[in-house]
PDB file of C-alpha atoms in Angstrom:
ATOM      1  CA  UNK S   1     -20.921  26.185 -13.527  1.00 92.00           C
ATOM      2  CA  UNK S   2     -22.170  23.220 -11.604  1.00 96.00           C
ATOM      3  CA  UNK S   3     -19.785  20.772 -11.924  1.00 98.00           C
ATOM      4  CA  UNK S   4     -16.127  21.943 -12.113  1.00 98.00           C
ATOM      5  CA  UNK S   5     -12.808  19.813 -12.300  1.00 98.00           C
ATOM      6  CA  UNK S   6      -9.848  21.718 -11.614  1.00 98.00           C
ATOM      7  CA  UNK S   7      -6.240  20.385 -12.787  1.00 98.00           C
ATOM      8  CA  UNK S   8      -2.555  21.245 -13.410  1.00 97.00           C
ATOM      9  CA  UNK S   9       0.996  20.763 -12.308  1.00 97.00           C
ATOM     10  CA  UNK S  10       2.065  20.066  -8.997  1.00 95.00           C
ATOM     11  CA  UNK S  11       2.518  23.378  -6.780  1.00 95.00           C
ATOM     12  CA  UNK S  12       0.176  25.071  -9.289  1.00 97.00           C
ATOM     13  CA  UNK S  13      -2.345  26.110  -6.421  1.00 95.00           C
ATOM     14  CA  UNK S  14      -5.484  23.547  -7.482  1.00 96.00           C
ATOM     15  CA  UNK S  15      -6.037  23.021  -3.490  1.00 94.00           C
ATOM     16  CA  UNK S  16      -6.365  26.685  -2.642  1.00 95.00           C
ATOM     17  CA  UNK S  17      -7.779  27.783  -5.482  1.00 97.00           C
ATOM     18  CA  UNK S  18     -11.202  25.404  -5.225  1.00 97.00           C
ATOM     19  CA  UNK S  19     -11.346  26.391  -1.726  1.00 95.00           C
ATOM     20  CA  UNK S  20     -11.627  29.789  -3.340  1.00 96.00           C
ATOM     21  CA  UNK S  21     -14.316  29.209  -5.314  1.00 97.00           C
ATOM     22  CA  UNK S  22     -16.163  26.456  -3.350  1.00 97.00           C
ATOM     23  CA  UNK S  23     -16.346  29.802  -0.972  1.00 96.00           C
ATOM     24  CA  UNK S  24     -17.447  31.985  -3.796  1.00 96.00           C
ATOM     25  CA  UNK S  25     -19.800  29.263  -5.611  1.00 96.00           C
ATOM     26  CA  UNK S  26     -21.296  27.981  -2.394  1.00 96.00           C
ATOM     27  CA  UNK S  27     -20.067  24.508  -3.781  1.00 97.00           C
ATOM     28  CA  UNK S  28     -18.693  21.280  -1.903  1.00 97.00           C
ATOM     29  CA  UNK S  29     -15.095  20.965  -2.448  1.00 97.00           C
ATOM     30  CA  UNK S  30     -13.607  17.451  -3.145  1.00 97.00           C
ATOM     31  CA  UNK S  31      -9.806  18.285  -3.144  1.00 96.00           C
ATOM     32  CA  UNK S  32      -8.854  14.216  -4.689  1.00 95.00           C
ATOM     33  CA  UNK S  33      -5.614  13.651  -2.808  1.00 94.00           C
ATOM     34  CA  UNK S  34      -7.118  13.964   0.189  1.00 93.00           C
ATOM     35  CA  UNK S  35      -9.828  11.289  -1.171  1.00 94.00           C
ATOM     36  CA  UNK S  36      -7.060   9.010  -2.805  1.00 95.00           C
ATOM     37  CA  UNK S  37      -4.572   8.823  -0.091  1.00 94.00           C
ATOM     38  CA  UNK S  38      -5.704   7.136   3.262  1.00 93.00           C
ATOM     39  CA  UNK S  39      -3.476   7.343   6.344  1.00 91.00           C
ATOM     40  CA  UNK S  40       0.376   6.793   6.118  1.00 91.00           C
ATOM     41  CA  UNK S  41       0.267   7.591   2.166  1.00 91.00           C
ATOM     42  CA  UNK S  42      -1.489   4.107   1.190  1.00 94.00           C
ATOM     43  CA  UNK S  43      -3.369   4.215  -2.060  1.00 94.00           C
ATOM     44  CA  UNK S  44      -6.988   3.421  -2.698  1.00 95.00           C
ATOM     45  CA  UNK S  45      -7.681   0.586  -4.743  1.00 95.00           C
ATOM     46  CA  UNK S  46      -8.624   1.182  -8.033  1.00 94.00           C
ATOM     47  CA  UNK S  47     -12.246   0.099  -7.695  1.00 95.00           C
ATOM     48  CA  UNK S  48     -12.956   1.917  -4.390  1.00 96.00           C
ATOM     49  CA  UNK S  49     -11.671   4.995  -6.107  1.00 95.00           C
ATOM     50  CA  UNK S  50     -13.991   5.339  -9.054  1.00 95.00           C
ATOM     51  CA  UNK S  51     -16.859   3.858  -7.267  1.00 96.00           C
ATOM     52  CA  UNK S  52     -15.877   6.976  -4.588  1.00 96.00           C
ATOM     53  CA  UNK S  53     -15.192   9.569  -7.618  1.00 97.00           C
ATOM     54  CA  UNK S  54     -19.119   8.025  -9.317  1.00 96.00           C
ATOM     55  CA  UNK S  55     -20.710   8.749  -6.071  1.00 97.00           C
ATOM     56  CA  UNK S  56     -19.105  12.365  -6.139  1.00 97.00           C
ATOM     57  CA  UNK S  57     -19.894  13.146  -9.827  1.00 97.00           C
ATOM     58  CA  UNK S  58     -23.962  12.028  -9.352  1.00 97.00           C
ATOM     59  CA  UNK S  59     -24.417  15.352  -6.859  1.00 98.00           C
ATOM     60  CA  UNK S  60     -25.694  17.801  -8.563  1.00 97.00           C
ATOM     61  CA  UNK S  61     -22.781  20.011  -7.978  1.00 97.00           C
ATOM     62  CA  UNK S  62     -19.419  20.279  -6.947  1.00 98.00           C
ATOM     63  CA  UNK S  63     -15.000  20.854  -7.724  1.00 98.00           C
ATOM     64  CA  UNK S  64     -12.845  18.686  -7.888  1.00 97.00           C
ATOM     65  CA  UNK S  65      -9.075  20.086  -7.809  1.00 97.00           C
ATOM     66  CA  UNK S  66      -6.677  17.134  -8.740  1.00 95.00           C
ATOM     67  CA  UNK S  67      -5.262  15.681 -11.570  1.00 92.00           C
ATOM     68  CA  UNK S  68      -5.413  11.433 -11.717  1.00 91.00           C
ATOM     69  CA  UNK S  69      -4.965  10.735 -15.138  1.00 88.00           C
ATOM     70  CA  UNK S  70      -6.579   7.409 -14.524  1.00 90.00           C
ATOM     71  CA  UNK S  71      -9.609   9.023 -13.944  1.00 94.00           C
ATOM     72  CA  UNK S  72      -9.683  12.314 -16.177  1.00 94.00           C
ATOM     73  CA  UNK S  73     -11.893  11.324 -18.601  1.00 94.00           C
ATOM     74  CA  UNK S  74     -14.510   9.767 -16.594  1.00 95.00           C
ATOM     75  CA  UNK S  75     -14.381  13.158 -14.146  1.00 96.00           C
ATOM     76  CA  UNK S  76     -14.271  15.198 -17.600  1.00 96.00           C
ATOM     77  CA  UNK S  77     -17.732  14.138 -19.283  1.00 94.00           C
ATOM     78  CA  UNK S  78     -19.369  14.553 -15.983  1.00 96.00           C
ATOM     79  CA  UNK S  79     -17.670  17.858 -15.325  1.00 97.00           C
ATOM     80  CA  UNK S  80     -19.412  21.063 -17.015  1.00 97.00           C
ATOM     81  CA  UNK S  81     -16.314  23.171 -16.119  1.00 97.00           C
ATOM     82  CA  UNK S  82     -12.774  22.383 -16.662  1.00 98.00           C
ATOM     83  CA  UNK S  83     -10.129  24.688 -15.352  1.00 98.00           C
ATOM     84  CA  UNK S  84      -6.534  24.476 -16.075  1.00 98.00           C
ATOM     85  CA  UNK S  85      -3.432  26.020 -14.291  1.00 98.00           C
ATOM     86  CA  UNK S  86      -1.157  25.814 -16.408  1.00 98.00           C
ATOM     87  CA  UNK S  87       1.648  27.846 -14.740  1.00 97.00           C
ATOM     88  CA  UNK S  88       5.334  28.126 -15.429  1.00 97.00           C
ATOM     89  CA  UNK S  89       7.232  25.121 -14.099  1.00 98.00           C
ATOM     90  CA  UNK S  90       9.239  27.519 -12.098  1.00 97.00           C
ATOM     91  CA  UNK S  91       6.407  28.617 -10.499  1.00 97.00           C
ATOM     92  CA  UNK S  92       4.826  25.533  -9.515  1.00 97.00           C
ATOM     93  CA  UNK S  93       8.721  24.130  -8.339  1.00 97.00           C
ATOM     94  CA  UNK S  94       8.529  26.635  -5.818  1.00 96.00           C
ATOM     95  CA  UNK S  95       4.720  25.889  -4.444  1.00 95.00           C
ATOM     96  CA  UNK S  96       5.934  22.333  -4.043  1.00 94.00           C
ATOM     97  CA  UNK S  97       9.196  23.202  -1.769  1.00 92.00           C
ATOM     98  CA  UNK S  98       6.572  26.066  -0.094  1.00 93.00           C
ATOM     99  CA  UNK S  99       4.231  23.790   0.851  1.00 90.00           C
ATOM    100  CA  UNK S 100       7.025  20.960   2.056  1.00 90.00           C
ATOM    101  CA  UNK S 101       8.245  24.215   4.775  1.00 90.00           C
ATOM    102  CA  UNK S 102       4.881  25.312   5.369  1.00 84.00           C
ATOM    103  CA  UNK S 103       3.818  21.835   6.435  1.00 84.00           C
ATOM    104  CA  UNK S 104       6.783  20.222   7.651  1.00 84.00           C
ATOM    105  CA  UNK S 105       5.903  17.303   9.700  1.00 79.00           C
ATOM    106  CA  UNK S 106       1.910  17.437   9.579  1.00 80.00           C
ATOM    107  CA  UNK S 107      -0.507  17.206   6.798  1.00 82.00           C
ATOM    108  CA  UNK S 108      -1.827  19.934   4.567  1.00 84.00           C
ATOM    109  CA  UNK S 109      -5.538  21.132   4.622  1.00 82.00           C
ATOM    110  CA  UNK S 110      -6.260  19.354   1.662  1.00 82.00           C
ATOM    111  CA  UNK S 111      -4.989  15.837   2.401  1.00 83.00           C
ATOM    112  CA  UNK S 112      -6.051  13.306   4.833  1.00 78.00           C
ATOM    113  CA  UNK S 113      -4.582  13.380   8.284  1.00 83.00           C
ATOM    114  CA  UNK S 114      -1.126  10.678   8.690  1.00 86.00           C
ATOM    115  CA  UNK S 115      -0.489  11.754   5.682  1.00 86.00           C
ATOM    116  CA  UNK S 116       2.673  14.326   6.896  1.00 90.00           C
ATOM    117  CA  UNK S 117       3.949  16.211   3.834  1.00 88.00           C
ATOM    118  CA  UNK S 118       6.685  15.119   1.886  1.00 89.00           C
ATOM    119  CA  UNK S 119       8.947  15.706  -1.076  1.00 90.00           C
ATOM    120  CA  UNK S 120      11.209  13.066  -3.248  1.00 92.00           C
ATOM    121  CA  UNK S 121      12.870  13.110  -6.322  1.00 96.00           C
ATOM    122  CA  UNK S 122      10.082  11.483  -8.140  1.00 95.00           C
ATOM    123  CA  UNK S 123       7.743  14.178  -7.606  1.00 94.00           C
ATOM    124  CA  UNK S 124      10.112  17.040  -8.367  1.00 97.00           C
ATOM    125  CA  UNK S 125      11.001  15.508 -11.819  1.00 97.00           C
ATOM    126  CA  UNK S 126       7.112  15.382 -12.448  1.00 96.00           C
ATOM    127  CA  UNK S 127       6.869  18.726 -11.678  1.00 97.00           C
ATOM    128  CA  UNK S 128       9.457  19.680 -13.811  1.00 98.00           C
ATOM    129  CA  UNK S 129       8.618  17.853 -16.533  1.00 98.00           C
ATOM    130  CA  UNK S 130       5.055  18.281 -16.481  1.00 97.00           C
ATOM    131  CA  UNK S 131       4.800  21.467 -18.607  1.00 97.00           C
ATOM    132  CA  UNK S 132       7.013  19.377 -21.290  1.00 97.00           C
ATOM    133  CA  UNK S 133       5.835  16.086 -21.265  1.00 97.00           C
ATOM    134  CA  UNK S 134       1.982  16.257 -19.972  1.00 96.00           C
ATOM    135  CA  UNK S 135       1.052  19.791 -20.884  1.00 97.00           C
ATOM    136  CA  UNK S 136       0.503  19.065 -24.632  1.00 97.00           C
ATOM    137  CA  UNK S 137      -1.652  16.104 -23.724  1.00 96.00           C
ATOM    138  CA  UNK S 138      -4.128  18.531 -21.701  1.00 96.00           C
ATOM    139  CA  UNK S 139      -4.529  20.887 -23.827  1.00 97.00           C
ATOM    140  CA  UNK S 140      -5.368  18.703 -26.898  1.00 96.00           C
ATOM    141  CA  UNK S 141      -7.952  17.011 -24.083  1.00 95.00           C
ATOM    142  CA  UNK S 142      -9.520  20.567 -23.715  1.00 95.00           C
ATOM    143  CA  UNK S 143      -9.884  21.350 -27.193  1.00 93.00           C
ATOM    144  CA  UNK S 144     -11.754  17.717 -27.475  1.00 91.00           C
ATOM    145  CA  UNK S 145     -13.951  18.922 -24.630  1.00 92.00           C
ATOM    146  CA  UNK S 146     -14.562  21.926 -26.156  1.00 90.00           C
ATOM    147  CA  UNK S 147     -16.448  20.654 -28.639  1.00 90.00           C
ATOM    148  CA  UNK S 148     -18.939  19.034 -26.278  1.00 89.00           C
ATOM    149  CA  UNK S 149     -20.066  21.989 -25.209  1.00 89.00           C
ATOM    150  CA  UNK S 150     -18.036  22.154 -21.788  1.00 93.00           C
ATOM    151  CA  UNK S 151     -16.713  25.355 -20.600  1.00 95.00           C
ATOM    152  CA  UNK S 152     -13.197  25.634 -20.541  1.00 97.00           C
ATOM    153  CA  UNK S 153     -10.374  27.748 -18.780  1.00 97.00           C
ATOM    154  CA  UNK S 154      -6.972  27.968 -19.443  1.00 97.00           C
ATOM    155  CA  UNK S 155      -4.877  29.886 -16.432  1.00 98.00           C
ATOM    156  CA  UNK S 156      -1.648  30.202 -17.464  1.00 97.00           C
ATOM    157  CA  UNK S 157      -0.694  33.146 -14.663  1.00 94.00           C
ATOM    158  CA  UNK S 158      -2.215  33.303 -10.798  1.00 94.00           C
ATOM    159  CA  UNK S 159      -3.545  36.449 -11.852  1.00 95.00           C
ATOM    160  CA  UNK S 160      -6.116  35.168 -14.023  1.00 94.00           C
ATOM    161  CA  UNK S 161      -7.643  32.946 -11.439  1.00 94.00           C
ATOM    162  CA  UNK S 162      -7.645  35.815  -9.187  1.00 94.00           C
ATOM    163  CA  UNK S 163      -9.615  37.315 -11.616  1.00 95.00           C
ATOM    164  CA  UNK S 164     -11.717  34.822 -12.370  1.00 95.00           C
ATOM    165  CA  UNK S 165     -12.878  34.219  -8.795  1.00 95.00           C
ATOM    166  CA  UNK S 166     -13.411  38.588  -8.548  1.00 93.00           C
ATOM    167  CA  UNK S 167     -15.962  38.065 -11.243  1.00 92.00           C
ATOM    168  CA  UNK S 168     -17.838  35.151 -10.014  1.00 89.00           C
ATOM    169  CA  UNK S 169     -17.964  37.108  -6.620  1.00 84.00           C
ATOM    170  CA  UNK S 170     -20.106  40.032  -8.048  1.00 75.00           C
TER     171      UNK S 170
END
């Protein structure tokens, strides 16, 4: 595990579980909204962002925790890991209205500074209909990567990442 990517729903923990195993791995943690997002929530131009994400993916190590559909394949074949969290929507509904309390008025850890925490409609109905509507996609994706030799993890409980991160601490 030298190069891992690290998606799922909104709320479903990606941020804080790379910083997990960036700890455990030793690895550099890119956590991509804080990469996509400059100051007062403007986007990064399309170009700028995959010539940021190429830089990134020529170390010879690294996570990523984000999920930019734009870019999954391209952050996929470079990737040797790919971990999904693929948690009950319920579950990720209330990390998204957690984090909005927990970071009222300031930005999180894993996002660029002026970039105060928020919450709309829009990104509740994602949420909720990620597990419906994008979930299928994924996993269909991960069987495809499967069979080019990448090493694949499907979370589907926070338990299992706990887990996970035990064993690669022994």
């Amino acid at each position: 595990m030298e190069k891992i990517m690290i998606i799922g729903n909104g709320g479903s923990g990606k941020s804080t579980f790379a910083r997990k195993l960036g700890v455990v791995l030793a690895k550099e943690v890119y956590h991509l909204d804080a990469l996509f997002w400059k100051p007062g929530w403007e986007m990064t131009a399309s170009d700028e962002w995959k010539a940021i994400l190429t830089e990134i993916m020529a170390k010879d190590s690294w996570i990523m925790d984000g999920n930019y559909g734009s870019t999954i394949e391209m952050r996929a074949r470079a990737a040797d890991t790919i971990i999904f969290l693929d948690y009950s929507t319920s579950r990720c509904l209330y990390g998204i209205f957690k984090r909005r309390v927990m970071y009222h008025k300031k930005s999180r850890p894993d996002m660029n500074g002026g970039c105060e925490e928020k919450l709309d409609w829009t990104f509740i109905k994602w949420v909720a209909g990620y597990k419906r509507k994008k979930t299928p996609g994924i996993l269909a994706f991960l069987d495809e990567m499967k069979t080019s030799g990448k090493e694949i993890h499907h979370f589907t409980n926070p338990r299992d990442t706990e887990h996970f991160i035990t064993r690669n601490n022994e």
